[in-house]
XYZ file of N, CA and C in Angstrom:
534
model
N 103.971 99.682 107.014
C 104.309 101.030 106.628
C 105.264 101.033 105.430
N 106.078 99.996 105.333
C 107.009 99.881 104.204
C 106.234 99.860 102.888
N 105.096 99.155 102.870
C 104.285 99.062 101.659
C 103.748 100.428 101.254
N 103.341 101.225 102.246
C 102.825 102.566 101.959
C 103.918 103.422 101.320
N 105.121 103.380 101.888
C 106.225 104.170 101.334
C 106.581 103.720 99.921
N 106.584 102.402 99.692
C 106.837 101.899 98.337
C 105.730 102.340 97.386
N 104.494 102.326 97.864
C 103.368 102.773 97.042
C 103.470 104.241 96.682
N 103.885 105.063 97.639
C 104.046 106.494 97.373
C 105.178 106.726 96.375
N 106.281 106.000 96.532
C 107.393 106.105 95.584
C 106.948 105.671 94.183
N 106.199 104.563 94.117
C 105.689 104.094 92.824
C 104.735 105.118 92.221
N 103.895 105.729 93.062
C 102.959 106.744 92.570
C 103.707 107.935 91.989
N 104.831 108.297 92.612
C 105.624 109.408 92.094
C 106.141 109.087 90.688
N 106.727 107.898 90.512
C 107.215 107.506 89.187
C 106.060 107.419 88.191
N 104.942 106.874 88.643
C 103.765 106.732 87.793
C 103.286 108.104 87.320
N 103.208 109.073 88.245
C 102.732 110.412 87.902
C 103.692 111.118 86.945
N 104.981 110.974 87.184
C 105.975 111.617 86.311
C 105.849 111.090 84.885
N 105.619 109.788 84.738
C 105.498 109.246 83.383
C 104.269 109.795 82.676
N 103.196 110.097 83.417
C 102.022 110.665 82.762
C 102.259 112.106 82.345
N 103.044 112.837 83.090
C 103.411 114.188 82.668
C 104.235 114.103 81.382
N 105.166 113.152 81.330
C 105.956 112.956 80.111
C 105.078 112.498 78.948
N 104.113 111.607 79.222
C 103.194 111.155 78.169
C 102.417 112.330 77.589
N 101.921 113.196 78.463
C 101.146 114.346 78.012
C 102.032 115.282 77.186
N 103.255 115.464 77.620
C 104.196 116.305 76.881
C 104.444 115.736 75.487
N 104.627 114.414 75.402
C 104.825 113.777 74.095
C 103.597 113.959 73.213
N 102.417 113.815 73.807
C 101.178 113.944 73.039
C 101.024 115.361 72.502
N 101.312 116.357 73.324
C 101.173 117.744 72.895
C 102.183 118.122 71.819
N 103.312 117.402 71.770
C 104.308 117.689 70.734
C 104.114 116.823 69.494
N 103.001 116.086 69.432
C 102.671 115.340 68.230
C 102.967 113.856 68.274
N 103.398 113.339 69.392
C 103.681 111.905 69.508
C 102.411 111.082 69.657
N 102.518 109.824 69.378
C 101.371 108.921 69.465
C 101.280 108.308 70.853
N 100.054 108.087 71.326
C 99.856 107.433 72.622
C 100.368 105.996 72.580
N 100.354 105.371 71.388
C 100.845 103.995 71.282
C 102.361 103.943 71.506
N 103.078 104.897 70.922
C 104.521 104.957 71.112
C 104.841 105.266 72.577
N 104.090 106.172 73.142
C 104.289 106.533 74.545
C 104.057 105.333 75.460
N 103.047 104.554 75.147
C 102.745 103.359 75.940
C 103.862 102.333 75.831
N 104.387 102.159 74.628
C 105.495 101.219 74.433
C 106.741 101.679 75.180
N 107.023 102.976 75.118
C 108.180 103.509 75.842
C 108.031 103.305 77.343
N 106.829 103.486 77.840
C 106.574 103.295 79.267
C 106.959 101.883 79.680
N 106.578 100.919 78.875
C 106.892 99.523 79.189
C 108.395 99.277 79.079
N 109.029 99.828 78.040
C 110.473 99.645 77.860
C 111.285 100.328 78.962
N 110.790 101.461 79.460
C 111.498 102.157 80.536
C 111.472 101.371 81.839
N 110.544 100.450 81.966
C 110.484 99.627 83.179
C 111.574 98.561 83.188
N 112.054 98.160 82.030
C 113.039 97.081 81.955
C 114.330 97.361 82.737
N 114.928 98.555 82.636
C 116.139 98.780 83.446
C 115.882 98.638 84.949
N 114.728 99.125 85.411
C 114.393 98.973 86.833
C 114.247 97.502 87.194
N 113.597 96.765 86.311
C 113.427 95.325 86.533
C 114.788 94.637 86.622
N 115.659 94.916 85.658
C 116.982 94.290 85.660
C 117.801 94.693 86.886
N 117.697 95.951 87.297
C 118.415 96.407 88.483
C 117.941 95.653 89.725
N 116.638 95.549 89.900
C 116.095 94.862 91.078
C 116.479 93.390 91.073
N 116.333 92.738 89.927
C 116.670 91.311 89.833
C 118.161 91.099 90.072
N 118.997 91.956 89.508
C 120.445 91.840 89.699
C 120.828 92.105 91.154
N 120.236 93.119 91.749
C 120.524 93.468 93.140
C 120.186 92.314 94.084
N 119.127 91.579 93.765
C 118.709 90.453 94.616
C 119.349 89.132 94.199
N 120.195 89.149 93.184
C 120.854 87.937 92.668
C 119.849 86.861 92.256
N 118.791 87.268 91.561
C 117.755 86.329 91.130
C 117.670 86.192 89.621
N 118.661 86.666 88.884
C 118.593 86.649 87.424
C 118.404 85.265 86.842
N 119.193 84.307 87.294
C 119.085 82.948 86.760
C 117.735 82.323 87.094
N 117.257 82.570 88.309
C 115.967 82.007 88.711
C 114.820 82.571 87.869
N 114.870 83.882 87.609
C 113.816 84.504 86.805
C 113.829 83.946 85.386
N 115.005 83.870 84.773
C 115.093 83.323 83.411
C 114.643 81.868 83.365
N 115.026 81.079 84.366
C 114.600 79.676 84.416
C 113.087 79.579 84.557
N 112.498 80.451 85.359
C 111.042 80.433 85.556
C 110.315 80.854 84.280
N 110.860 81.827 83.560
C 110.252 82.244 82.294
C 110.312 81.109 81.279
N 111.463 80.412 81.208
C 111.588 79.282 80.280
C 110.668 78.135 80.671
N 110.505 77.924 81.971
C 109.677 76.823 82.460
C 108.185 77.086 82.232
N 107.756 78.333 82.399
C 106.338 78.688 82.281
C 106.159 79.927 81.407
N 106.431 79.837 80.103
C 106.348 81.049 79.276
C 104.921 81.565 79.086
N 103.940 80.677 79.055
C 102.561 81.123 78.793
C 102.033 82.019 79.910
N 102.142 81.636 81.193
C 101.680 82.572 82.229
C 102.417 83.914 82.195
N 103.705 83.897 81.899
C 104.449 85.151 81.800
C 103.908 85.999 80.653
N 103.594 85.371 79.536
C 103.048 86.094 78.393
C 101.655 86.639 78.719
N 100.812 85.801 79.318
C 99.435 86.212 79.637
C 99.438 87.395 80.607
N 100.223 87.306 81.680
C 100.225 88.388 82.662
C 100.915 89.634 82.117
N 101.847 89.482 81.203
C 102.432 90.647 80.535
C 101.383 91.327 79.664
N 100.532 90.514 79.021
C 99.432 91.053 78.226
C 98.500 91.877 79.115
N 98.158 91.338 80.283
C 97.299 92.079 81.204
C 97.960 93.391 81.619
N 99.243 93.311 81.984
C 99.944 94.499 82.458
C 100.115 95.564 81.397
N 100.427 95.149 80.185
C 100.693 96.134 79.140
C 99.433 96.503 78.366
N 98.790 95.526 77.772
C 97.660 95.805 76.878
C 96.421 96.258 77.644
N 96.118 95.617 78.750
C 94.883 95.943 79.461
C 95.069 96.988 80.556
N 96.308 97.329 80.895
C 96.527 98.340 81.930
C 97.235 99.570 81.373
N 98.448 99.412 80.879
C 99.227 100.565 80.433
C 98.654 101.231 79.191
N 98.274 100.455 78.200
C 97.800 101.064 76.951
C 96.562 101.933 77.170
N 95.505 101.457 77.858
C 94.351 102.341 78.078
C 94.683 103.567 78.937
N 95.537 103.402 79.941
C 95.901 104.556 80.764
C 96.688 105.585 79.963
N 97.571 105.111 79.106
C 98.351 106.028 78.278
C 97.447 106.726 77.268
N 96.489 105.984 76.728
C 95.525 106.593 75.809
C 94.733 107.683 76.528
N 94.273 107.370 77.736
C 93.499 108.347 78.506
C 94.338 109.588 78.810
N 95.609 109.392 79.119
C 96.485 110.526 79.429
C 96.693 111.426 78.218
N 96.545 110.865 77.025
C 96.701 111.669 75.815
C 95.541 112.637 75.635
N 94.405 112.353 76.255
C 93.215 113.174 76.066
C 92.738 113.840 77.342
N 93.546 113.841 78.356
C 93.170 114.485 79.607
C 94.408 114.851 80.393
N 94.216 115.600 81.465
C 95.374 115.986 82.275
C 96.065 114.766 82.874
N 97.391 114.740 82.806
C 98.146 113.611 83.328
C 97.930 113.390 84.810
N 97.794 114.482 85.594
C 97.612 114.332 87.033
C 96.292 113.638 87.340
N 95.293 113.871 86.492
C 93.986 113.260 86.708
C 94.058 111.753 86.486
N 94.740 111.343 85.439
C 94.881 109.919 85.141
C 95.807 109.254 86.149
N 96.897 109.927 86.501
C 97.861 109.344 87.442
C 97.242 109.113 88.813
N 96.204 109.849 89.141
C 95.532 109.663 90.424
C 94.896 108.296 90.575
N 94.714 107.591 89.485
C 94.117 106.253 89.566
C 95.070 105.246 90.195
N 96.361 105.572 90.272
C 97.339 104.635 90.831
C 97.004 104.268 92.273
N 96.485 105.213 93.045
C 96.171 104.927 94.449
C 95.141 103.812 94.558
N 94.267 103.691 93.575
C 93.297 102.598 93.568
C 94.004 101.248 93.476
N 95.108 101.193 92.745
C 95.891 99.959 92.631
C 96.474 99.574 93.988
N 96.911 100.561 94.766
C 97.467 100.277 96.089
C 96.388 99.708 97.003
N 95.193 100.287 96.976
C 94.094 99.773 97.802
C 93.723 98.362 97.361
N 93.620 98.140 96.053
C 93.279 96.803 95.551
C 94.345 95.786 95.942
N 95.608 96.164 95.850
C 96.687 95.260 96.246
C 96.615 94.895 97.716
N 96.266 95.855 98.556
C 96.119 95.590 99.990
C 94.985 94.604 100.239
N 93.912 94.730 99.484
C 92.768 93.831 99.658
C 93.046 92.416 99.152
N 94.103 92.239 98.363
C 94.462 90.912 97.857
C 95.263 90.083 98.859
N 95.648 90.657 99.970
C 96.492 89.960 100.956
C 95.964 88.576 101.341
N 94.652 88.372 101.538
C 94.180 87.033 101.923
C 94.394 85.957 100.855
N 94.751 86.340 99.653
C 95.005 85.350 98.608
C 96.409 84.757 98.702
N 97.248 85.296 99.581
C 98.631 84.851 99.705
C 98.861 84.171 101.048
N 99.814 83.247 101.060
C 100.115 82.467 102.255
C 101.557 82.686 102.682
N 101.797 82.525 103.974
C 103.145 82.518 104.534
C 103.455 81.114 105.022
N 104.700 80.703 104.900
C 105.144 79.429 105.465
C 105.622 79.712 106.889
N 104.976 79.079 107.876
C 105.308 79.308 109.276
C 105.731 77.993 109.904
N 106.829 78.039 110.646
C 107.300 76.851 111.363
C 106.517 76.729 112.669
N 105.829 75.596 112.848
C 105.097 75.321 114.081
C 105.668 74.058 114.716
N 105.127 73.696 115.868
C 105.577 72.474 116.553
C 105.295 71.240 115.706
N 104.245 71.312 114.864
C 103.886 70.182 114.002
C 104.599 70.212 112.656
N 105.425 71.199 112.423
C 106.128 71.320 111.147
C 105.732 72.598 110.427
N 106.048 72.655 109.143
C 105.713 73.836 108.337
C 104.211 73.890 108.101
N 103.659 75.091 108.224
C 102.227 75.280 108.040
C 102.009 76.532 107.194
N 101.060 76.441 106.275
C 100.700 77.601 105.450
C 99.657 78.422 106.189
N 99.943 79.701 106.354
C 99.029 80.600 107.051
C 98.603 81.693 106.077
N 97.292 81.863 105.956
C 96.761 82.898 105.059
C 97.058 84.281 105.646
N 97.517 85.188 104.789
C 97.808 86.540 105.266
C 96.514 87.301 105.514
N 96.600 88.306 106.360
C 95.437 89.127 106.703
C 95.583 90.509 106.074
N 94.447 91.137 105.855
C 94.451 92.493 105.314
C 95.033 93.426 106.372
N 96.081 94.179 106.028
C 96.656 95.123 106.999
C 95.737 96.344 107.138
N 94.919 96.328 108.173
C 93.876 97.340 108.337
C 94.469 98.748 108.443
N 95.564 98.899 109.170
C 96.182 100.226 109.303
C 96.620 100.782 107.960
N 97.320 99.968 107.185
C 97.777 100.404 105.862
C 96.591 100.678 104.943
N 95.545 99.850 105.054
C 94.351 100.053 104.231
C 93.688 101.385 104.569
N 93.593 101.706 105.856
C 92.980 102.976 106.260
C 93.774 104.168 105.732
N 95.100 104.104 105.847
C 95.942 105.194 105.331
C 95.763 105.328 103.818
N 95.742 104.201 103.116
C 95.568 104.225 101.659
C 94.206 104.780 101.278
N 93.173 104.440 102.044
C 91.834 104.954 101.754
C 91.759 106.461 101.980
N 92.445 106.965 103.000
C 92.480 108.414 103.229
C 93.163 109.109 102.047
N 94.285 108.551 101.595
C 94.991 109.120 100.439
C 94.104 109.048 99.201
N 93.428 107.906 99.002
C 92.529 107.747 97.857
C 91.396 108.766 97.911
N 90.845 108.995 99.094
C 89.788 109.992 99.247
C 90.310 111.380 98.869
N 91.535 111.704 99.290
C 92.130 112.993 98.938
C 92.328 113.144 97.442
N 92.819 112.093 96.806
C 93.022 112.119 95.353
C 91.682 112.281 94.648
N 90.684 111.520 95.084
C 89.372 111.602 94.441
C 88.712 112.957 94.655
N 88.941 113.584 95.801
C 88.362 114.908 96.006
C 89.000 115.923 95.054
N 90.283 115.744 94.735
C 90.937 116.614 93.744
C 90.381 116.359 92.347
N 90.056 115.114 92.078
C 89.563 114.748 90.751
C 88.080 115.069 90.578
N 87.374 115.334 91.658
C 85.926 115.510 91.596
C 85.518 116.617 90.631
N 86.250 117.722 90.645
C 85.919 118.838 89.764
C 85.926 118.399 88.305
N 86.926 117.607 87.925
C 87.006 117.130 86.546
C 85.936 116.080 86.262
N 85.624 115.250 87.254
C 84.651 114.185 87.054
C 83.251 114.740 86.847
N 82.945 115.878 87.481
C 81.622 116.474 87.341
C 81.382 116.901 85.900
N 82.423 117.334 85.214
C 82.288 117.793 83.824
C 82.085 116.652 82.829
N 82.413 115.463 83.236
C 82.351 114.312 82.331
C 80.904 113.859 82.153
N 80.496 113.621 80.947
C 79.143 113.158 80.678
C 79.221 111.812 79.963
N 78.313 110.928 80.319
C 78.257 109.589 79.732
C 78.098 109.679 78.218
N 77.229 110.573 77.764
C 76.971 110.724 76.333
C 78.240 111.162 75.598
N 79.020 112.046 76.207
C 80.253 112.508 75.577
C 81.225 111.358 75.368
N 81.268 110.439 76.315
C 82.186 109.304 76.216
C 81.867 108.479 74.982
N 80.593 108.117 74.822
C 80.240 107.243 73.716
C 80.177 107.964 72.381
N 79.988 109.274 72.385
C 79.939 109.984 71.111
C 81.306 110.500 70.675
N 82.234 110.643 71.598
C 83.504 111.244 71.239
C 84.707 110.358 71.433
N 85.222 110.318 72.635
C 86.498 109.651 72.900
C 86.465 108.157 72.613
N 85.368 107.489 72.913
C 85.302 106.048 72.676
C 85.409 105.758 71.184
N 84.689 106.528 70.378
C 84.744 106.350 68.928
C 86.153 106.647 68.408
N 86.770 107.694 68.925
C 88.129 108.047 68.531
C 89.109 106.937 68.905
N 88.928 106.353 70.088
C 89.783 105.247 70.534
C 89.659 104.065 69.578
N 88.449 103.718 69.176
C 88.242 102.601 68.253
C 88.835 102.906 66.879
N 88.774 104.166 66.460
C 89.388 104.533 65.192
C 90.904 104.400 65.261
N 91.483 104.748 66.406
C 92.931 104.568 66.587
C 93.311 103.108 66.472
N 92.449 102.245 66.963
C 92.729 100.816 66.905
C 92.330 100.214 65.562
N 91.786 101.043 64.692
C 91.348 100.645 63.357
C 90.220 99.615 63.406
N 89.354 99.760 64.430
C 88.196 98.868 64.536
C 87.043 99.441 63.729
N 86.911 100.781 63.721
C 85.834 101.418 62.950
C 86.372 101.932 61.637
C-alpha cells in the first residue's frame, strides 16, 4: 500500500508540472525549455532525499565508479521520457498527458520479478526473486481504467492521419530534422 500512496503523490507532482508546462507554452515558452526546467526542478528533491538518507557520498562514489550507466539511464529518463511528454503537453491538455503516469506505476509493479531480496536462511544468505504484488496491481489497474475512461473522449477525436500530417512533422521541424 505504501507504493500506491507514493505513486499517487508522484502522480500529483507529475500532473502539476504538466499544468505549469501548458501555462508556459500558452505564454510563449518553448517545450524544450520547459522540459529542461522539469529535469532541473527534480534536483532539489533528489538532493533532499539523498541527504535525508545520508547517502550522498555513496551516490557520488557510484557515479564516479560507473559514469556510463548513469549517463545512459539519464538519457532514457530525460531525452526518451521527459522531452516527448513535455512536447506532447505543449500541444494538448496537460491533464490528458499527465494521465499517462499511471501506466508507469503499473509497469513498475510488473517489474517486481526482476528484483531480488537477500534472505537469511538456515543455509546462509539466499537471493529470492520478488513477486508481483497482485493487490497493488489490481488497485493500480482500477485507477488506470478510470484515467483511461476520462481520456477516452479525447482519444476518439485523434486520427492516425492527423498525427503523421501535422504534429509529427511539426515535432521533426522543432528538432530541425526536416
